[in-house]
Amino acid sequence: MAIALSLAATASLADAISVESLVGAGTWVRDDHLREMSDILLFGQGSFIDVGMYYTPLPSQIPLKSEFGEHQGFAFRHHFAGFSSTEISKGYFLGLLLWFDRYGWDGEDFFFFPRYSDFGHVSSVTTWGISFTDAKHDWTVAAGMQHQNLEFAGDFFPAENDSLLYTWAELRYWKFSAQASLHRANVKSIRLSMDLEDRPVYGGKSSGIRTYLPNIDATIYKRVIGGFDEDFVRVHWEQNLFAQRLYAEVSYDFPDDGFHSAAIKYYPDPSRLVGIEFTCLRRRVYDDGWDDLMFGWAIELPVLRIGYNSATDYDRLFHAKGTWIAELQFNLQSVGEFLFGRGGRTTAPIETNTVKQKNKQAAPQNSGITLPTSSQTQAPLTATGVRYEKVDAGATLTQGGR
């Protein structure tokens, strides 16, 4: 009852999302796919799976604002991602990537079959590709396609292409990578990244100054403001503050827009299966010439994420504000025997204990032979069950084993 009252109270304060944010969401969904792929390809090996859906139980939580007024319904985003690699030769890995999102707004809540109401809008983005990794020299190359499809749109939505095709490619060497997205011959975005922080799951140190090196990416985007195309650069900085558990993140837009968002994130364990974040986002309305700061938070558990005004949810769910947003989700990444959440620095605690137990069981047992402890100290070699007997001269040496 308390949860229901809380949801109802906050839903009454929620802002409606706009038709424009729905129609333009494909740009940011495609960008999310490419950003997540870049994180997964940082090592180029192992596997990854992610599945989930946003859930808002009340139709009044995220209304839609159109020229006909506000309409109650449900904003949704269902997502799936998968990566798998195999060793095709010693030190050479071939990988397959598949990301899929179905998103929009409809008059009824659903999972597979929308109602397609008069004010509904349903779209999807599919991103796929292949990767090749040379583990010996630590480089990866990947490329693929993105398909943006309009499934349904009400009559009052602006006209848009019901099928768009994009290409993407990425090249990584050591901790540096470059990624590009194109539509035909037009470049849509270029991302340059430096992931300098040491991560134990990728063979780095678990402590020391190199774990405090930053992770920085700069992305050039194209956008339309006031009917004019323009480019802007968004720089994102991620910084370890304490023991790879406490992080600060900040995003800044150049040349004119300035501060975009900031976050403080705490992970009880660096495997990132559980996390807590506090965020600040600068909201802008260019047509009206105003902006403000929005503060929020979120908590992420292995199968559930709950947030209120979180900058992550605001960007991913059509600028929804002023309401609780739940995400039923599960993601897990593996490299060798390591299991961790996306972006994790160390293996999951339960997996750490499993690996230690395996190593303990694999240790050599005492079989009556004592091995030297170092090259300086020679321990005596002893054997059991073997006996030598000296016989008369001229006779052969006989060996008894009983």
Tab-separated table of C-alpha atoms in Angstrom:
chain	number	residue	atom	x	y	z
A	1	MET	CA	0.000	0.000	0.000
A	2	ALA	CA	2.839	2.394	0.889
A	3	ILE	CA	4.575	1.705	-2.417
A	4	ALA	CA	1.336	2.250	-4.366
A	5	LEU	CA	0.671	5.572	-2.591
A	6	SER	CA	4.247	6.672	-3.244
A	7	LEU	CA	3.934	5.844	-6.942
A	8	ALA	CA	0.611	7.655	-7.210
A	9	ALA	CA	1.962	10.732	-5.438
A	10	THR	CA	5.073	11.039	-7.586
A	11	ALA	CA	3.160	10.258	-10.791
A	12	SER	CA	1.051	13.362	-10.217
A	13	LEU	CA	4.263	15.431	-10.411
A	14	ALA	CA	5.543	13.796	-13.600
A	15	ASP	CA	6.162	15.789	-16.749
A	16	ALA	CA	4.661	14.549	-20.005
A	17	ILE	CA	7.073	13.402	-22.692
A	18	SER	CA	6.881	15.105	-26.069
A	19	VAL	CA	6.142	13.751	-29.525
A	20	GLU	CA	9.524	15.060	-30.669
A	21	SER	CA	11.386	13.053	-28.014
A	22	LEU	CA	9.668	9.877	-29.194
A	23	VAL	CA	10.435	10.464	-32.864
A	24	GLY	CA	14.059	11.403	-32.181
A	25	ALA	CA	14.790	8.560	-29.756
A	26	GLY	CA	16.361	6.376	-32.443
A	27	THR	CA	19.479	8.558	-32.507
A	28	TRP	CA	20.228	7.928	-28.843
A	29	VAL	CA	19.250	4.246	-28.937
A	30	ARG	CA	21.736	3.669	-31.754
A	31	ASP	CA	24.362	5.584	-29.813
A	32	ASP	CA	23.681	3.498	-26.671
A	33	HIS	CA	24.257	0.333	-28.699
A	34	LEU	CA	27.587	1.529	-30.065
A	35	ARG	CA	28.786	2.816	-26.688
A	36	GLU	CA	27.973	-0.496	-24.986
A	37	MET	CA	29.629	-2.456	-27.802
A	38	SER	CA	32.771	-0.376	-27.375
A	39	ASP	CA	32.862	-1.301	-23.673
A	40	ILE	CA	32.459	-5.006	-24.457
A	41	LEU	CA	35.137	-4.905	-27.181
A	42	LEU	CA	37.670	-3.380	-24.795
A	43	PHE	CA	39.145	-6.882	-24.414
A	44	GLY	CA	37.645	-8.507	-27.517
A	45	GLN	CA	37.197	-11.908	-25.872
A	46	GLY	CA	34.732	-13.784	-23.681
A	47	SER	CA	30.962	-13.365	-23.790
A	48	PHE	CA	28.209	-11.013	-22.663
A	49	ILE	CA	24.429	-11.122	-22.284
A	50	ASP	CA	21.961	-8.410	-21.318
A	51	VAL	CA	18.167	-8.591	-21.254
A	52	GLY	CA	15.607	-6.296	-19.689
A	53	MET	CA	12.625	-3.972	-19.885
A	54	TYR	CA	11.536	-0.702	-18.291
A	55	TYR	CA	8.354	-0.930	-16.249
A	56	THR	CA	5.970	1.815	-15.090
A	57	PRO	CA	2.848	0.274	-13.488
A	58	LEU	CA	0.585	3.348	-13.678
A	59	PRO	CA	-0.708	4.886	-16.955
A	60	SER	CA	-0.451	8.340	-15.370
A	61	GLN	CA	3.296	8.051	-14.707
A	62	ILE	CA	4.588	9.008	-18.171
A	63	PRO	CA	1.849	10.739	-20.180
A	64	LEU	CA	2.353	11.844	-23.775
A	65	LYS	CA	1.934	15.480	-24.806
A	66	SER	CA	0.716	16.183	-28.323
A	67	GLU	CA	-1.120	18.977	-30.124
A	68	PHE	CA	-4.352	17.393	-28.847
A	69	GLY	CA	-3.372	17.557	-25.181
A	70	GLU	CA	-1.979	14.982	-22.720
A	71	HIS	CA	-2.718	11.266	-23.033
A	72	GLN	CA	-2.276	8.556	-20.433
A	73	GLY	CA	-0.393	5.433	-21.395
A	74	PHE	CA	2.906	3.628	-21.052
A	75	ALA	CA	6.395	4.476	-22.259
A	76	PHE	CA	8.398	1.293	-22.828
A	77	ARG	CA	11.816	0.079	-23.839
A	78	HIS	CA	12.663	-3.629	-24.156
A	79	HIS	CA	16.285	-4.505	-24.787
A	80	PHE	CA	18.553	-7.444	-25.511
A	81	ALA	CA	22.280	-7.642	-26.137
A	82	GLY	CA	24.649	-10.526	-26.712
A	83	PHE	CA	28.315	-11.070	-27.540
A	84	SER	CA	30.183	-14.331	-28.010
A	85	SER	CA	33.722	-15.044	-29.176
A	86	THR	CA	35.633	-18.163	-30.114
A	87	GLU	CA	39.345	-18.826	-30.592
A	88	ILE	CA	39.858	-19.675	-34.255
A	89	SER	CA	43.638	-20.002	-33.914
A	90	LYS	CA	46.182	-19.578	-31.146
A	91	GLY	CA	45.657	-16.047	-29.829
A	92	TYR	CA	43.120	-15.053	-32.515
A	93	PHE	CA	39.436	-14.594	-31.645
A	94	LEU	CA	36.347	-14.135	-33.814
A	95	GLY	CA	33.314	-12.513	-32.171
A	96	LEU	CA	29.639	-11.953	-32.990
A	97	LEU	CA	27.599	-9.025	-31.617
A	98	LEU	CA	23.820	-8.494	-31.553
A	99	TRP	CA	21.961	-5.632	-29.844
A	100	PHE	CA	18.185	-5.066	-30.081
A	101	ASP	CA	15.815	-2.450	-28.621
A	102	ARG	CA	12.069	-2.055	-29.081
A	103	TYR	CA	10.830	1.241	-27.698
A	104	GLY	CA	8.052	3.818	-27.818
A	105	TRP	CA	4.750	4.735	-26.186
A	106	ASP	CA	1.359	2.983	-26.295
A	107	GLY	CA	-2.047	3.127	-24.638
A	108	GLU	CA	-1.620	-0.222	-22.866
A	109	ASP	CA	1.215	-1.999	-21.115
A	110	PHE	CA	2.537	-5.034	-22.982
A	111	PHE	CA	5.572	-7.173	-23.629
A	112	PHE	CA	5.160	-8.682	-27.120
A	113	PHE	CA	1.994	-7.313	-28.740
A	114	PRO	CA	1.221	-3.561	-28.586
A	115	ARG	CA	-2.302	-2.188	-28.764
A	116	TYR	CA	-1.257	0.300	-31.464
A	117	SER	CA	-3.465	3.036	-30.003
A	118	ASP	CA	-4.208	6.259	-31.882
A	119	PHE	CA	-1.392	8.060	-30.082
A	120	GLY	CA	1.021	5.133	-30.080
A	121	HIS	CA	4.522	5.071	-31.530
A	122	VAL	CA	6.540	1.828	-31.749
A	123	SER	CA	10.058	1.566	-33.200
A	124	SER	CA	13.043	-0.745	-32.991
A	125	VAL	CA	16.802	-0.637	-33.525
A	126	THR	CA	18.896	-3.696	-34.334
A	127	THR	CA	22.690	-3.489	-34.312
A	128	TRP	CA	24.885	-6.402	-35.324
A	129	GLY	CA	28.486	-6.953	-36.256
A	130	ILE	CA	31.544	-9.178	-36.215
A	131	SER	CA	34.873	-8.622	-34.476
A	132	PHE	CA	38.389	-9.963	-34.825
A	133	THR	CA	40.899	-9.798	-31.976
A	134	ASP	CA	44.632	-10.445	-31.988
A	135	ALA	CA	45.276	-11.140	-28.305
A	136	LYS	CA	49.060	-11.346	-28.742
A	137	HIS	CA	49.362	-7.778	-30.032
A	138	ASP	CA	46.206	-6.570	-28.205
A	139	TRP	CA	44.156	-5.066	-31.025
A	140	THR	CA	40.585	-5.509	-32.244
A	141	VAL	CA	38.711	-4.538	-35.377
A	142	ALA	CA	34.905	-4.716	-35.631
A	143	ALA	CA	32.244	-3.639	-38.116
A	144	GLY	CA	28.547	-4.125	-38.782
A	145	MET	CA	25.161	-2.585	-39.548
A	146	GLN	CA	22.356	-0.811	-37.705
A	147	HIS	CA	18.708	-1.108	-38.742
A	148	GLN	CA	16.212	1.456	-37.445
A	149	ASN	CA	12.607	0.465	-38.194
A	150	LEU	CA	9.315	2.259	-37.589
A	151	GLU	CA	6.726	-0.359	-36.593
A	152	PHE	CA	3.737	1.924	-35.981
A	153	ALA	CA	2.980	5.633	-35.593
A	154	GLY	CA	-0.297	7.446	-34.970
A	155	ASP	CA	-1.620	9.762	-37.652
A	156	PHE	CA	-0.584	12.975	-35.898
A	157	PHE	CA	3.146	12.078	-35.689
A	158	PRO	CA	5.425	13.796	-38.226
A	159	ALA	CA	6.331	11.779	-41.314
A	160	GLU	CA	9.479	9.694	-40.979
A	161	ASN	CA	11.255	6.955	-42.882
A	162	ASP	CA	10.024	3.520	-41.793
A	163	SER	CA	13.406	1.873	-42.445
A	164	LEU	CA	16.888	3.366	-42.081
A	165	LEU	CA	20.189	1.581	-42.570
A	166	TYR	CA	23.485	2.624	-40.957
A	167	THR	CA	26.995	1.187	-40.931
A	168	TRP	CA	29.492	1.267	-38.081
A	169	ALA	CA	33.110	0.293	-37.510
A	170	GLU	CA	35.584	0.305	-34.626
A	171	LEU	CA	39.330	-0.106	-34.296
A	172	ARG	CA	40.990	-0.647	-30.923
A	173	TYR	CA	44.686	-0.880	-30.066
A	174	TRP	CA	45.594	-1.522	-26.427
A	175	LYS	CA	43.555	1.056	-24.454
A	176	PHE	CA	42.753	3.388	-27.340
A	177	SER	CA	39.845	3.049	-29.759
A	178	ALA	CA	38.116	4.899	-32.588
A	179	GLN	CA	34.516	4.293	-33.646
A	180	ALA	CA	32.396	5.742	-36.455
A	181	SER	CA	28.756	5.560	-37.530
A	182	LEU	CA	27.611	6.418	-41.056
A	183	HIS	CA	24.349	6.742	-42.981
A	184	ARG	CA	25.231	6.156	-46.612
A	185	ALA	CA	28.178	8.512	-47.149
A	186	ASN	CA	27.259	10.851	-44.263
A	187	VAL	CA	29.126	10.537	-40.983
A	188	LYS	CA	26.646	10.555	-38.072
A	189	SER	CA	29.094	10.247	-35.178
A	190	ILE	CA	32.777	9.692	-34.402
A	191	ARG	CA	33.949	8.504	-30.978
A	192	LEU	CA	37.545	8.520	-29.721
A	193	SER	CA	38.204	6.724	-26.422
A	194	MET	CA	41.045	6.253	-23.946
A	195	ASP	CA	40.336	3.559	-21.318
A	196	LEU	CA	43.466	4.024	-19.237
A	197	GLU	CA	42.314	2.532	-15.931
A	198	ASP	CA	43.782	-0.864	-15.018
A	199	ARG	CA	41.129	-3.576	-14.676
A	200	PRO	CA	42.021	-6.913	-13.027
A	201	VAL	CA	39.504	-8.792	-15.210
A	202	TYR	CA	41.512	-7.682	-18.253
A	203	GLY	CA	44.881	-8.595	-16.769
A	204	GLY	CA	45.599	-5.253	-15.090
A	205	LYS	CA	46.611	-4.458	-11.521
A	206	SER	CA	44.075	-4.544	-8.692
A	207	SER	CA	45.651	-1.586	-6.861
A	208	GLY	CA	48.137	1.203	-7.405
A	209	ILE	CA	48.295	4.452	-9.314
A	210	ARG	CA	47.286	2.884	-12.640
A	211	THR	CA	43.851	2.007	-11.265
A	212	TYR	CA	43.276	5.764	-10.814
A	213	LEU	CA	43.946	6.706	-14.417
A	214	PRO	CA	40.825	8.151	-16.115
A	215	ASN	CA	38.604	6.751	-18.855
A	216	ILE	CA	37.769	9.481	-21.373
A	217	ASP	CA	35.798	9.521	-24.599
A	218	ALA	CA	34.945	12.374	-26.945
A	219	THR	CA	32.086	11.965	-29.426
A	220	ILE	CA	31.220	14.230	-32.327
A	221	TYR	CA	27.454	14.243	-33.010
A	222	LYS	CA	25.287	15.889	-35.632
A	223	ARG	CA	21.979	17.475	-34.582
A	224	VAL	CA	19.328	19.855	-35.877
A	225	ILE	CA	18.413	22.980	-33.876
A	226	GLY	CA	16.060	25.588	-35.295
A	227	GLY	CA	16.096	23.868	-38.666
A	228	PHE	CA	19.908	24.072	-38.980
A	229	ASP	CA	22.417	21.208	-38.848
A	230	GLU	CA	25.282	21.639	-36.449
A	231	ASP	CA	28.015	19.535	-34.859
A	232	PHE	CA	28.771	19.331	-31.181
A	233	VAL	CA	31.266	17.343	-29.123
A	234	ARG	CA	30.352	15.571	-25.901
A	235	VAL	CA	33.273	14.649	-23.640
A	236	HIS	CA	32.662	12.009	-20.985
A	237	TRP	CA	35.138	11.518	-18.102
A	238	GLU	CA	35.006	8.553	-15.700
A	239	GLN	CA	37.302	8.682	-12.653
A	240	ASN	CA	38.016	6.098	-9.953
A	241	LEU	CA	37.957	7.856	-6.571
A	242	PHE	CA	38.459	4.957	-4.168
A	243	ALA	CA	39.438	1.287	-4.593
A	244	GLN	CA	37.487	0.924	-7.870
A	245	ARG	CA	34.291	1.141	-5.822
A	246	LEU	CA	33.580	4.878	-5.822
A	247	TYR	CA	33.496	6.698	-9.168
A	248	ALA	CA	32.762	10.175	-10.464
A	249	GLU	CA	31.473	10.829	-13.988
A	250	VAL	CA	30.953	14.086	-15.817
A	251	SER	CA	29.810	14.948	-19.363
A	252	TYR	CA	30.449	18.286	-21.012
A	253	ASP	CA	29.308	19.606	-24.402
A	254	PHE	CA	31.427	21.805	-26.664
A	255	PRO	CA	31.584	24.413	-28.028
A	256	ASP	CA	28.601	26.271	-26.550
A	257	ASP	CA	26.337	24.132	-24.375
A	258	GLY	CA	28.646	23.448	-21.440
A	259	PHE	CA	27.779	21.104	-18.572
A	260	HIS	CA	25.486	18.186	-19.488
A	261	SER	CA	25.472	15.739	-16.548
A	262	ALA	CA	27.435	14.402	-13.577
A	263	ALA	CA	27.168	11.360	-11.340
A	264	ILE	CA	28.648	9.816	-8.214
A	265	LYS	CA	28.452	6.006	-8.345
A	266	TYR	CA	29.237	3.533	-5.592
A	267	TYR	CA	29.687	-0.209	-6.131
A	268	PRO	CA	29.895	-2.326	-2.938
A	269	ASP	CA	31.993	-4.748	-4.998
A	270	PRO	CA	34.037	-3.768	-8.098
A	271	SER	CA	32.332	-6.562	-10.060
A	272	ARG	CA	29.463	-4.044	-10.518
A	273	LEU	CA	26.633	-6.485	-9.968
A	274	VAL	CA	25.204	-3.986	-7.455
A	275	GLY	CA	25.458	-0.204	-7.652
A	276	ILE	CA	24.080	3.067	-6.274
A	277	GLU	CA	24.206	6.361	-8.167
A	278	PHE	CA	23.375	10.011	-7.525
A	279	THR	CA	23.087	12.153	-10.642
A	280	CYS	CA	22.676	15.727	-11.790
A	281	LEU	CA	21.437	16.593	-15.295
A	282	ARG	CA	21.134	19.930	-17.045
A	283	ARG	CA	17.847	20.057	-18.980
A	284	ARG	CA	17.530	22.444	-21.895
A	285	VAL	CA	14.602	23.675	-23.968
A	286	TYR	CA	16.163	25.468	-26.917
A	287	ASP	CA	12.932	26.847	-28.358
A	288	ASP	CA	11.966	28.533	-25.073
A	289	GLY	CA	15.535	29.477	-24.138
A	290	TRP	CA	15.601	28.049	-20.619
A	291	ASP	CA	17.376	25.303	-18.703
A	292	ASP	CA	17.467	23.868	-15.175
A	293	LEU	CA	19.252	21.221	-13.091
A	294	MET	CA	17.561	17.921	-12.270
A	295	PHE	CA	18.840	15.780	-9.387
A	296	GLY	CA	18.085	12.083	-9.049
A	297	TRP	CA	19.277	8.707	-7.892
A	298	ALA	CA	19.057	5.002	-8.701
A	299	ILE	CA	19.942	1.645	-7.187
A	300	GLU	CA	20.855	-1.366	-9.313
A	301	LEU	CA	20.516	-4.969	-8.152
A	302	PRO	CA	21.262	-8.152	-10.147
A	303	VAL	CA	17.696	-8.353	-11.553
A	304	LEU	CA	16.155	-4.945	-10.758
A	305	ARG	CA	17.030	-1.292	-11.170
A	306	ILE	CA	14.941	1.439	-9.534
A	307	GLY	CA	15.482	5.121	-10.141
A	308	TYR	CA	13.924	8.524	-9.600
A	309	ASN	CA	14.926	11.370	-11.929
A	310	SER	CA	18.136	9.502	-12.755
A	311	ALA	CA	20.063	11.064	-15.626
A	312	THR	CA	20.469	7.597	-17.178
A	313	ASP	CA	16.712	6.960	-17.203
A	314	TYR	CA	15.960	10.484	-18.414
A	315	ASP	CA	18.159	10.004	-21.474
A	316	ARG	CA	16.983	6.464	-22.195
A	317	LEU	CA	13.230	6.862	-21.678
A	318	PHE	CA	12.309	9.903	-23.806
A	319	HIS	CA	13.136	12.567	-21.191
A	320	ALA	CA	10.711	11.142	-18.623
A	321	LYS	CA	10.907	13.165	-15.393
A	322	GLY	CA	9.293	13.319	-11.979
A	323	THR	CA	8.364	9.658	-11.521
A	324	TRP	CA	9.758	6.349	-10.356
A	325	ILE	CA	11.109	4.121	-13.103
A	326	ALA	CA	11.815	0.428	-12.612
A	327	GLU	CA	13.875	-1.701	-14.956
A	328	LEU	CA	13.728	-5.471	-14.828
A	329	GLN	CA	17.141	-6.415	-16.135
A	330	PHE	CA	20.003	-8.874	-16.011
A	331	ASN	CA	23.477	-8.533	-17.492
A	332	LEU	CA	26.590	-10.639	-17.094
A	333	GLN	CA	29.969	-10.599	-18.802
A	334	SER	CA	32.636	-13.303	-18.752
A	335	VAL	CA	36.315	-13.469	-19.674
A	336	GLY	CA	37.874	-16.873	-19.031
A	337	GLU	CA	36.829	-17.899	-15.514
A	338	PHE	CA	35.889	-14.327	-14.559
A	339	LEU	CA	32.197	-13.358	-14.259
A	340	PHE	CA	31.199	-9.720	-13.697
A	341	GLY	CA	28.598	-7.085	-14.563
A	342	ARG	CA	29.058	-4.792	-17.558
A	343	GLY	CA	31.982	-2.506	-16.847
A	344	GLY	CA	33.099	-4.579	-13.837
A	345	ARG	CA	36.685	-4.341	-12.614
A	346	THR	CA	36.978	-7.644	-10.720
A	347	THR	CA	35.265	-10.999	-10.851
A	348	ALA	CA	32.061	-11.564	-8.887
A	349	PRO	CA	32.685	-12.549	-5.217
A	350	ILE	CA	31.115	-15.999	-5.545
A	351	GLU	CA	33.193	-16.656	-8.663
A	352	THR	CA	36.364	-15.525	-6.877
A	353	ASN	CA	35.802	-18.176	-4.202
A	354	THR	CA	35.097	-20.804	-6.877
A	355	VAL	CA	38.365	-20.077	-8.682
A	356	LYS	CA	40.298	-20.207	-5.405
A	357	GLN	CA	38.708	-23.560	-4.542
A	358	LYS	CA	39.592	-24.939	-7.986
A	359	ASN	CA	43.197	-23.815	-7.562
A	360	LYS	CA	43.341	-25.398	-4.138
A	361	GLN	CA	42.023	-28.713	-5.451
A	362	ALA	CA	44.463	-28.621	-8.358
A	363	ALA	CA	47.481	-28.140	-6.068
A	364	PRO	CA	49.896	-31.152	-5.983
A	365	GLN	CA	49.278	-33.587	-3.153
A	366	ASN	CA	52.028	-35.164	-1.013
A	367	SER	CA	52.887	-38.455	-2.734
A	368	GLY	CA	56.074	-39.268	-0.875
A	369	ILE	CA	58.237	-37.037	-3.098
A	370	THR	CA	59.500	-33.719	-1.705
A	371	LEU	CA	60.241	-31.115	-4.392
A	372	PRO	CA	62.891	-28.421	-3.947
A	373	THR	CA	61.467	-25.211	-2.497
A	374	SER	CA	63.881	-22.994	-4.429
A	375	SER	CA	66.905	-23.155	-6.676
A	376	GLN	CA	69.129	-22.362	-3.684
A	377	THR	CA	67.934	-25.053	-1.295
A	378	GLN	CA	67.853	-28.675	-2.375
A	379	ALA	CA	65.586	-30.883	-0.306
A	380	PRO	CA	66.312	-34.627	-0.203
A	381	LEU	CA	64.528	-36.790	-2.731
A	382	THR	CA	62.816	-39.712	-1.040
A	383	ALA	CA	60.875	-42.596	-2.504
A	384	THR	CA	58.714	-45.329	-1.042
A	385	GLY	CA	58.023	-48.842	-2.281
A	386	VAL	CA	61.410	-49.311	-4.052
A	387	ARG	CA	64.315	-51.438	-2.701
A	388	TYR	CA	67.778	-52.147	-4.129
A	389	GLU	CA	69.853	-55.215	-3.084
A	390	LYS	CA	73.582	-55.659	-3.597
A	391	VAL	CA	74.578	-59.169	-4.751
A	392	ASP	CA	77.825	-61.004	-5.277
A	393	ALA	CA	80.413	-59.609	-7.645
A	394	GLY	CA	79.759	-60.412	-11.272
A	395	ALA	CA	76.093	-60.719	-10.702
A	396	THR	CA	73.587	-58.258	-12.082
A	397	LEU	CA	71.777	-55.610	-10.042
A	398	THR	CA	68.292	-56.807	-9.212
A	399	GLN	CA	65.431	-54.588	-8.246
A	400	GLY	CA	62.552	-55.627	-6.019
A	401	GLY	CA	59.342	-53.689	-5.950
A	402	ARG	CA	57.221	-55.526	-3.448
